[in-house]
């Protein structure tokens, strides 16, 4: 009788064995054993079951409970609400990551530009007769040449991205 009552009330609340087991902090197999009558929950667990299923303990130990259909609309709406909450959190997290990436890259571009301005192209005074110095000077000059011309466009794009992804 106890096993049938646990199963009937659990189903009427719209809980699977897995969900019910998680709420009780037991494994699903334990719930299955209770419902098949292979074992019986102890008194403390019976009180916990009663709390989770919002049913008095006397109902579990008393008469056979008639099976009632769970309020399908309520169960579906609760699950949809949980899914929507998860999706909203994920979307917010992605937006924050993107926003801070834009801000971080914009700061990095500004710092690089500031370093280039403050250093003042020291490679222009190097002696290019040494091949290694000539190669290094050429690479630094090439980087500076490309960076100074592309960084304003990159910075504008990063600032626009940061503005578009900020909290609304």
Coordinates of N, CA and C in Angstrom, one line a residue:
X1 N 0.8 -1.2 0.0 CA 0.0 0.0 0.0 C 0.9 1.3 0.0
X2 N 1.9 1.3 0.8 CA 2.8 2.4 0.9 C 3.5 2.7 -0.5
X3 N 3.9 1.5 -1.1 CA 4.6 1.7 -2.4 C 3.7 2.2 -3.5
X4 N 2.4 1.8 -3.5 CA 1.5 2.3 -4.5 C 1.2 3.8 -4.2
X5 N 1.0 4.1 -2.9 CA 0.7 5.5 -2.6 C 1.9 6.5 -3.0
X6 N 3.1 6.1 -2.8 CA 4.2 6.9 -3.2 C 4.2 7.1 -4.7
X7 N 4.1 6.0 -5.4 CA 4.1 6.1 -6.9 C 2.9 7.0 -7.4
X8 N 1.7 6.7 -6.9 CA 0.6 7.5 -7.3 C 0.7 9.0 -7.1
X9 N 1.1 9.3 -5.9 CA 1.2 10.7 -5.5 C 2.3 11.4 -6.3
X10 N 3.5 10.7 -6.4 CA 4.6 11.2 -7.2 C 4.2 11.5 -8.6
X11 N 3.4 10.6 -9.3 CA 3.0 10.8 -10.6 C 2.0 12.0 -10.7
X12 N 1.1 12.0 -9.7 CA 0.1 13.1 -9.7 C 0.7 14.5 -9.6
X13 N 1.9 14.5 -9.0 CA 2.6 15.8 -8.9 C 3.5 16.1 -10.1
X14 N 3.5 15.2 -11.1 CA 4.2 15.4 -12.3 C 5.7 15.2 -12.2
X15 N 6.1 14.4 -11.2 CA 7.6 14.2 -11.0 C 8.0 12.8 -11.6
X16 N 9.1 12.8 -12.3 CA 9.7 11.5 -12.7 C 10.4 10.9 -11.5
X17 N 10.8 9.6 -11.6 CA 11.5 9.0 -10.5 C 12.8 9.8 -10.3
X18 N 13.5 10.2 -11.4 CA 14.8 10.9 -11.3 C 14.6 12.2 -10.6
X19 N 13.6 13.0 -11.0 CA 13.4 14.3 -10.3 C 13.1 14.1 -8.9
X20 N 12.2 13.2 -8.6 CA 11.8 12.9 -7.2 C 13.1 12.5 -6.4
X21 N 13.9 11.6 -6.9 CA 15.1 11.2 -6.2 C 16.1 12.3 -6.0
X22 N 16.2 13.2 -6.9 CA 17.1 14.4 -6.7 C 16.6 15.3 -5.6
X23 N 15.3 15.5 -5.5 CA 14.7 16.3 -4.4 C 14.9 15.6 -3.0
X24 N 15.0 14.3 -3.0 CA 15.1 13.5 -1.8 C 16.6 13.3 -1.5
X25 N 17.5 13.6 -2.4 CA 18.9 13.3 -2.2 C 19.2 11.8 -2.1
X26 N 18.5 11.0 -3.0 CA 18.8 9.6 -3.1 C 18.9 9.3 -4.5
X27 N 19.3 8.0 -4.8 CA 19.4 7.6 -6.2 C 18.1 7.1 -6.8
X28 N 17.9 7.2 -8.1 CA 16.6 6.8 -8.7 C 16.3 5.3 -8.3
X29 N 17.3 4.5 -8.2 CA 17.0 3.1 -7.9 C 16.3 2.9 -6.6
X30 N 16.6 3.8 -5.6 CA 16.0 3.7 -4.3 C 14.5 4.0 -4.4
X31 N 14.2 5.0 -5.2 CA 12.7 5.3 -5.4 C 12.1 4.2 -6.1
X32 N 12.7 3.6 -7.1 CA 12.2 2.4 -7.8 C 11.9 1.3 -6.8
X33 N 12.8 1.0 -5.9 CA 12.6 -0.1 -4.9 C 11.5 0.2 -4.0
X34 N 11.3 1.5 -3.6 CA 10.2 1.8 -2.8 C 8.9 1.6 -3.5
X35 N 8.8 2.0 -4.8 CA 7.6 1.9 -5.5 C 7.2 0.4 -5.9
X36 N 8.2 -0.4 -6.0 CA 8.0 -1.8 -6.3 C 7.8 -2.6 -5.1
X37 N 7.9 -2.0 -3.9 CA 7.7 -2.7 -2.6 C 8.9 -3.6 -2.2
X38 N 10.1 -3.4 -2.8 CA 11.2 -4.2 -2.4 C 11.9 -3.7 -1.2
X39 N 11.7 -2.4 -0.9 CA 12.2 -1.8 0.4 C 11.2 -0.7 0.8
X40 N 11.5 -0.3 2.1 CA 10.6 0.7 2.7 C 11.4 1.9 3.2
X41 N 11.0 3.1 2.9 CA 11.8 4.2 3.5 C 11.7 4.3 5.0
X42 N 12.8 4.8 5.7 CA 12.7 4.9 7.1 C 11.9 6.1 7.5
X43 N 11.6 6.3 8.8 CA 10.7 7.3 9.2 C 11.1 8.7 8.9
X44 N 12.4 9.0 9.0 CA 12.9 10.3 8.6 C 12.7 10.6 7.1
X45 N 13.0 9.5 6.3 CA 12.8 9.7 4.8 C 11.3 9.8 4.5
X46 N 10.5 9.2 5.2 CA 9.0 9.3 5.0 C 8.5 10.7 5.3
X47 N 9.1 11.3 6.3 CA 8.7 12.7 6.5 C 9.3 13.6 5.4
X48 N 10.5 13.4 4.9 CA 11.0 14.1 3.8 C 10.2 13.9 2.5
X49 N 9.8 12.7 2.3 CA 8.9 12.4 1.1 C 7.6 13.2 1.3
X50 N 7.0 13.2 2.5 CA 5.8 13.9 2.7 C 6.0 15.4 2.4
X51 N 7.1 16.0 2.8 CA 7.4 17.4 2.6 C 7.5 17.7 1.1
X52 N 8.3 16.8 0.4 CA 8.5 17.0 -1.1 C 7.2 16.9 -1.9
X53 N 6.4 15.9 -1.5 CA 5.1 15.7 -2.3 C 4.0 16.5 -1.7
X54 N 4.2 17.3 -0.6 CA 3.2 18.1 0.0 C 2.0 17.3 0.3
X55 N 2.2 16.2 1.0 CA 1.1 15.3 1.4 C 1.4 14.8 2.8
X56 N 0.4 14.7 3.7 CA 0.6 14.3 5.0 C 1.1 12.8 5.0
X57 N 1.9 12.5 6.0 CA 2.4 11.1 6.1 C 1.3 10.1 6.3
X58 N 0.2 10.5 7.0 CA -0.9 9.6 7.2 C -1.5 9.1 5.9
X59 N -1.5 9.9 4.8 CA -2.0 9.5 3.5 C -1.1 8.4 2.9
X60 N 0.2 8.4 3.1 CA 1.0 7.4 2.6 C 0.8 6.1 3.4
X61 N 0.5 6.2 4.7 CA 0.3 4.9 5.5 C -1.1 4.5 5.5
X62 N -2.1 5.3 5.1 CA -3.5 5.0 5.2 C -4.0 4.3 3.9
X63 N -5.2 4.8 3.5 CA -5.9 4.2 2.4 C -5.1 4.3 1.1
X64 N -5.6 3.5 0.2 CA -5.0 3.6 -1.2 C -5.5 4.9 -1.8
X65 N -4.5 5.6 -2.4 CA -4.8 6.9 -3.0 C -5.2 6.7 -4.5
X66 N -6.3 7.4 -4.9 CA -6.7 7.3 -6.3 C -5.8 8.2 -7.1
X67 N -5.5 7.7 -8.2 CA -4.6 8.5 -9.1 C -5.2 9.7 -9.7
X68 N -4.6 10.8 -9.6 CA -5.1 12.0 -10.2 C -4.1 12.5 -11.2
X69 N -4.6 13.0 -12.3 CA -3.8 13.5 -13.3 C -3.2 14.8 -12.9
X70 N -1.9 15.0 -13.1 CA -1.3 16.3 -12.8 C -1.9 17.4 -13.7
X71 N -1.9 18.6 -13.1 CA -2.3 19.7 -13.9 C -1.3 19.9 -15.0
X72 N -1.6 19.3 -16.2 CA -0.6 19.3 -17.3 C -0.2 20.7 -17.7
X73 N -1.1 21.6 -17.7 CA -0.7 23.0 -18.1 C 0.2 23.6 -17.1
X74 N 0.0 23.3 -15.8 CA 0.9 23.8 -14.8 C 2.3 23.2 -14.9
X75 N 2.3 21.9 -15.1 CA 3.6 21.2 -15.2 C 4.4 21.7 -16.4
X76 N 3.7 21.8 -17.5 CA 4.4 22.3 -18.7 C 4.8 23.8 -18.5
X77 N 4.0 24.6 -17.9 CA 4.4 26.0 -17.8 C 5.6 26.1 -16.8
X78 N 5.7 25.3 -15.8 CA 6.8 25.3 -14.9 C 8.1 24.9 -15.6
X79 N 8.0 23.9 -16.4 CA 9.2 23.4 -17.1 C 9.6 24.4 -18.2
X80 N 8.6 25.1 -18.9 CA 9.0 26.1 -19.8 C 9.6 27.3 -19.1
X81 N 9.1 27.6 -17.9 CA 9.7 28.7 -17.2 C 11.1 28.4 -16.8
X82 N 11.4 27.2 -16.4 CA 12.8 26.8 -16.1 C 13.7 26.9 -17.3
X83 N 13.2 26.4 -18.4 CA 14.0 26.5 -19.7 C 14.2 27.9 -20.1
X84 N 13.2 28.7 -20.0 CA 13.3 30.1 -20.4 C 14.3 30.9 -19.5
X85 N 14.3 30.5 -18.2 CA 15.3 31.1 -17.3 C 16.7 30.7 -17.6
X86 N 16.9 29.4 -18.0 CA 18.2 29.0 -18.4 C 18.7 29.7 -19.7
X87 N 17.8 29.8 -20.6 CA 18.1 30.5 -21.9 C 18.5 31.9 -21.7
X88 N 17.7 32.6 -20.8 CA 17.9 34.0 -20.5 C 19.3 34.2 -19.8
X89 N 19.6 33.3 -18.9 CA 20.9 33.4 -18.2 C 22.1 33.2 -19.2
X90 N 21.9 32.2 -20.1 CA 22.9 31.9 -21.1 C 23.1 33.1 -22.0
X91 N 22.0 33.7 -22.5 CA 22.1 34.8 -23.4 C 22.8 36.0 -22.7
X92 N 22.4 36.2 -21.4 CA 23.0 37.3 -20.6 C 24.5 37.1 -20.5
X93 N 24.9 35.9 -20.2 CA 26.3 35.5 -20.0 C 27.1 35.8 -21.4
X94 N 26.5 35.3 -22.5 CA 27.2 35.5 -23.8 C 27.3 37.0 -24.1
X95 N 26.3 37.8 -23.8 CA 26.3 39.2 -24.0 C 27.4 39.9 -23.2
X96 N 27.5 39.5 -21.9 CA 28.6 40.1 -21.0 C 30.0 39.7 -21.5
X97 N 30.1 38.4 -21.9 CA 31.5 38.0 -22.4 C 31.8 38.8 -23.7
X98 N 30.9 39.0 -24.6 CA 31.1 39.7 -25.8 C 31.4 41.2 -25.5
X99 N 30.6 41.8 -24.6 CA 30.8 43.2 -24.2 C 32.2 43.4 -23.7
X100 N 32.6 42.6 -22.7 CA 33.9 42.8 -22.1 C 35.0 42.4 -23.0
X101 N 34.8 41.6 -24.0 CA 35.8 41.3 -25.0 C 36.0 42.5 -25.9
X102 N 34.9 43.2 -26.3 CA 35.0 44.4 -27.1 C 35.8 45.5 -26.3
X103 N 35.4 45.7 -25.0 CA 36.0 46.7 -24.2 C 37.5 46.4 -24.0
X104 N 37.8 45.1 -23.7 CA 39.2 44.7 -23.5 C 40.1 44.9 -24.7
X105 N 39.5 44.5 -25.9 CA 40.3 44.7 -27.1 C 40.5 46.2 -27.5
X106 N 39.4 47.0 -27.2 CA 39.6 48.4 -27.4 C 40.7 49.0 -26.6
X107 N 40.7 48.6 -25.3 CA 41.8 49.1 -24.4 C 43.1 48.7 -24.9
X108 N 43.2 47.4 -25.4 CA 44.5 46.9 -25.9 C 44.9 47.7 -27.1
X109 N 44.0 48.0 -28.0 CA 44.4 48.8 -29.2 C 44.9 50.2 -28.8
X110 N 44.2 50.8 -27.8 CA 44.6 52.1 -27.4 C 45.9 52.1 -26.7
X111 N 46.2 51.1 -25.9 CA 47.5 51.0 -25.2 C 48.6 50.7 -26.3
X112 N 48.4 49.9 -27.2 CA 49.4 49.7 -28.3 C 49.6 50.9 -29.1
X113 N 48.6 51.7 -29.4 CA 48.8 52.9 -30.1 C 49.6 53.9 -29.2
X114 N 49.3 54.0 -27.9 CA 50.0 54.9 -27.0 C 51.4 54.5 -26.9
X115 N 51.7 53.2 -26.8 CA 53.1 52.7 -26.8 C 53.9 53.1 -28.0
X116 N 53.2 53.0 -29.2 CA 53.9 53.3 -30.5 C 54.2 54.8 -30.5
X117 N 53.3 55.6 -30.0 CA 53.5 57.1 -30.0 C 54.6 57.5 -29.0
X118 N 54.5 56.9 -27.8 CA 55.5 57.2 -26.8 C 56.9 56.7 -27.1
X119 N 57.1 55.6 -27.8 CA 58.4 55.1 -28.1 C 59.0 55.9 -29.2
X120 N 58.2 56.3 -30.1 CA 58.6 57.3 -31.2 C 59.5 56.7 -32.3
X121 N 59.2 55.5 -32.7 CA 59.9 54.8 -33.8 C 61.5 54.8 -33.7
X122 N 62.0 54.2 -32.6 CA 63.5 54.2 -32.5 C 64.2 53.5 -33.5
X123 N 63.5 52.6 -34.3 CA 64.2 51.8 -35.3 C 64.7 52.7 -36.5
X124 N 64.2 53.9 -36.6 CA 64.7 54.8 -37.6 C 66.1 55.2 -37.5
X125 N 66.7 55.2 -36.3 CA 68.1 55.6 -36.0 C 69.0 54.4 -36.0
X126 N 68.5 53.2 -36.2 CA 69.3 52.0 -36.1 C 70.3 51.9 -37.3
X127 N 71.4 51.2 -37.2 CA 72.3 50.9 -38.2 C 71.8 49.7 -39.0
X128 N 71.4 49.8 -40.2 CA 70.8 48.7 -41.0 C 71.9 47.9 -41.8
X129 N 73.1 48.1 -41.5 CA 74.2 47.4 -42.2 C 74.2 45.9 -41.6
X130 N 73.8 45.7 -40.4 CA 73.7 44.4 -39.8 C 72.4 43.8 -40.3
X131 N 72.4 42.6 -41.0 CA 71.2 42.0 -41.5 C 70.1 41.7 -40.5
X132 N 70.5 41.3 -39.3 CA 69.5 41.0 -38.3 C 68.8 42.3 -37.8
X133 N 69.5 43.3 -37.7 CA 68.9 44.6 -37.3 C 68.0 45.1 -38.4
X134 N 68.4 44.9 -39.6 CA 67.6 45.4 -40.8 C 66.3 44.6 -40.8
X135 N 66.4 43.3 -40.6 CA 65.1 42.5 -40.6 C 64.2 42.9 -39.5
X136 N 64.7 43.1 -38.3 CA 63.9 43.5 -37.2 C 63.3 44.9 -37.4
X137 N 64.1 45.8 -37.9 CA 63.6 47.2 -38.1 C 62.5 47.2 -39.2
X138 N 62.7 46.3 -40.2 CA 61.7 46.2 -41.2 C 60.4 45.7 -40.7
X139 N 60.5 44.7 -39.9 CA 59.2 44.1 -39.3 C 58.5 45.1 -38.3
X140 N 59.3 45.8 -37.5 CA 58.7 46.8 -36.6 C 58.1 47.9 -37.4
X141 N 58.8 48.4 -38.4 CA 58.2 49.4 -39.3 C 57.0 49.0 -40.0
X142 N 57.0 47.7 -40.5 CA 55.8 47.2 -41.2 C 54.6 47.1 -40.2
X143 N 54.8 46.6 -39.0 CA 53.8 46.5 -38.0 C 53.2 47.9 -37.7
X144 N 54.1 48.8 -37.4 CA 53.7 50.2 -37.1 C 52.9 50.8 -38.2
X145 N 53.4 50.6 -39.5 CA 52.7 51.2 -40.6 C 51.3 50.7 -40.8
X146 N 51.1 49.4 -40.7 CA 49.8 48.7 -40.8 C 48.9 49.1 -39.6
X147 N 49.5 49.0 -38.4 CA 48.7 49.2 -37.2 C 48.1 50.7 -37.1
X148 N 49.0 51.6 -37.4 CA 48.6 53.0 -37.4 C 47.4 53.3 -38.4
X149 N 47.4 52.6 -39.5 CA 46.4 52.9 -40.5 C 45.1 52.1 -40.3
X150 N 45.2 50.9 -39.6 CA 44.0 50.1 -39.4 C 43.4 50.3 -38.0
X151 N 44.2 50.7 -37.0 CA 43.7 50.8 -35.7 C 42.5 51.8 -35.5
X152 N 42.4 52.9 -36.2 CA 41.2 53.8 -36.0 C 39.9 53.0 -36.4
X153 N 40.0 52.3 -37.5 CA 38.8 51.5 -38.0 C 38.5 50.4 -37.0
X154 N 39.5 49.7 -36.5 CA 39.4 48.7 -35.5 C 38.8 49.2 -34.3
X155 N 39.3 50.4 -33.8 CA 38.8 51.0 -32.6 C 37.4 51.4 -32.7
X156 N 37.0 52.0 -33.8 CA 35.6 52.4 -34.1 C 34.7 51.1 -34.0
X157 N 35.1 50.1 -34.6 CA 34.3 48.8 -34.6 C 34.2 48.3 -33.2
X158 N 35.3 48.3 -32.5 CA 35.2 47.7 -31.1 C 34.4 48.6 -30.2
X159 N 34.4 49.9 -30.3 CA 33.6 50.8 -29.5 C 32.1 50.6 -29.9
X160 N 31.8 50.5 -31.2 CA 30.5 50.2 -31.6 C 30.0 48.9 -31.0
X161 N 30.8 47.9 -31.1 CA 30.4 46.6 -30.5 C 30.2 46.7 -29.0
X162 N 31.0 47.4 -28.3 CA 30.8 47.6 -26.9 C 29.5 48.3 -26.5
X163 N 29.2 49.3 -27.3 CA 28.0 50.1 -27.1 C 26.8 49.2 -27.4
X164 N 26.8 48.4 -28.5 CA 25.7 47.6 -28.9 C 25.4 46.4 -27.9
X165 N 26.5 46.0 -27.2 CA 26.3 44.8 -26.3 C 26.2 45.2 -24.9
X166 N 26.1 46.5 -24.6 CA 26.0 46.9 -23.2 C 24.7 46.5 -22.6
X167 N 24.6 46.6 -21.3 CA 23.3 46.2 -20.6 C 22.3 47.2 -21.0
X168 N 21.1 46.7 -21.2 CA 20.0 47.6 -21.7 C 19.0 47.9 -20.6

